[in-house]
């Protein structure tokens, strides 16, 4: 019984890590899209270049919060 429960917990943690990776990838894509949009709208190139790491960093922060939050016991 304990071995099945441990395997289930590991599978759930893998799912959480995979989900966090998809969140980070989505924010990185959003940063690239936002950068291109800023260039089209006439913003300085340095602002557009800085948008990518800022938005991706925000996504990494969100992924970290998702992975480290404790689930409340019911």
Tab-separated table of C-alpha atoms in Angstrom:
chain	number	residue	atom	x	y	z
A	1	UNK	CA	0.000	0.000	0.000
A	2	UNK	CA	2.745	2.435	0.884
A	3	UNK	CA	4.612	1.789	-2.366
A	4	UNK	CA	1.509	2.566	-4.462
A	5	UNK	CA	0.916	5.755	-2.515
A	6	UNK	CA	4.529	6.837	-2.996
A	7	UNK	CA	4.290	6.161	-6.736
A	8	UNK	CA	1.088	8.182	-6.942
A	9	UNK	CA	2.693	11.109	-5.103
A	10	UNK	CA	5.668	11.009	-7.461
A	11	UNK	CA	3.363	10.992	-10.483
A	12	UNK	CA	1.457	13.964	-9.077
A	13	UNK	CA	4.697	15.851	-8.446
A	14	UNK	CA	5.840	15.115	-12.012
A	15	UNK	CA	2.552	16.556	-13.251
A	16	UNK	CA	3.093	19.692	-11.173
A	17	UNK	CA	6.644	20.141	-12.506
A	18	UNK	CA	5.443	19.627	-16.067
A	19	UNK	CA	2.645	22.148	-15.546
A	20	UNK	CA	5.064	24.690	-14.094
A	21	UNK	CA	7.310	24.237	-17.128
A	22	UNK	CA	4.380	24.920	-19.429
A	23	UNK	CA	3.561	28.064	-17.455
A	24	UNK	CA	7.136	29.325	-17.832
A	25	UNK	CA	7.168	28.478	-21.539
A	26	UNK	CA	3.876	30.320	-22.014
A	27	UNK	CA	5.211	33.431	-20.333
A	28	UNK	CA	8.407	33.265	-22.409
A	29	UNK	CA	6.285	33.082	-25.567
A	30	UNK	CA	4.238	36.027	-24.281
A	31	UNK	CA	7.471	37.985	-23.755
A	32	UNK	CA	8.580	37.401	-27.339
A	33	UNK	CA	5.148	38.326	-28.664
A	34	UNK	CA	5.074	41.461	-26.500
A	35	UNK	CA	8.569	42.405	-27.676
A	36	UNK	CA	7.565	42.174	-31.324
A	37	UNK	CA	4.390	44.151	-30.628
A	38	UNK	CA	6.380	46.896	-28.882
A	39	UNK	CA	8.729	47.188	-31.883
A	40	UNK	CA	5.760	47.450	-34.260
A	41	UNK	CA	4.248	50.173	-32.083
A	42	UNK	CA	7.428	52.247	-32.246
A	43	UNK	CA	8.919	51.600	-28.795
A	44	UNK	CA	12.705	51.776	-28.441
A	45	UNK	CA	14.450	48.496	-29.179
A	46	UNK	CA	15.981	48.318	-25.696
A	47	UNK	CA	12.502	48.320	-24.164
A	48	UNK	CA	11.421	45.537	-26.466
A	49	UNK	CA	14.538	43.494	-25.692
A	50	UNK	CA	14.052	43.974	-21.933
A	51	UNK	CA	10.444	42.801	-22.161
A	52	UNK	CA	11.487	39.204	-22.885
A	53	UNK	CA	13.490	38.512	-19.687
A	54	UNK	CA	11.093	40.535	-17.540
A	55	UNK	CA	8.030	38.590	-18.659
A	56	UNK	CA	9.901	35.242	-18.579
A	57	UNK	CA	11.182	36.053	-15.088
A	58	UNK	CA	7.633	36.753	-13.964
A	59	UNK	CA	6.626	33.369	-15.414
A	60	UNK	CA	9.439	31.640	-13.510
A	61	UNK	CA	8.269	33.324	-10.319
A	62	UNK	CA	4.708	32.091	-10.944
A	63	UNK	CA	5.985	28.570	-11.652
A	64	UNK	CA	8.021	28.642	-8.431
A	65	UNK	CA	4.983	29.735	-6.424
A	66	UNK	CA	2.952	26.934	-7.998
A	67	UNK	CA	5.566	24.320	-7.096
A	68	UNK	CA	6.242	25.482	-3.562
A	69	UNK	CA	2.725	26.196	-2.308
A	70	UNK	CA	1.616	23.872	0.443
A	71	UNK	CA	-1.661	22.093	0.088
A	72	UNK	CA	-3.941	22.574	3.066
A	73	UNK	CA	-4.909	19.416	4.899
A	74	UNK	CA	-8.639	18.845	4.983
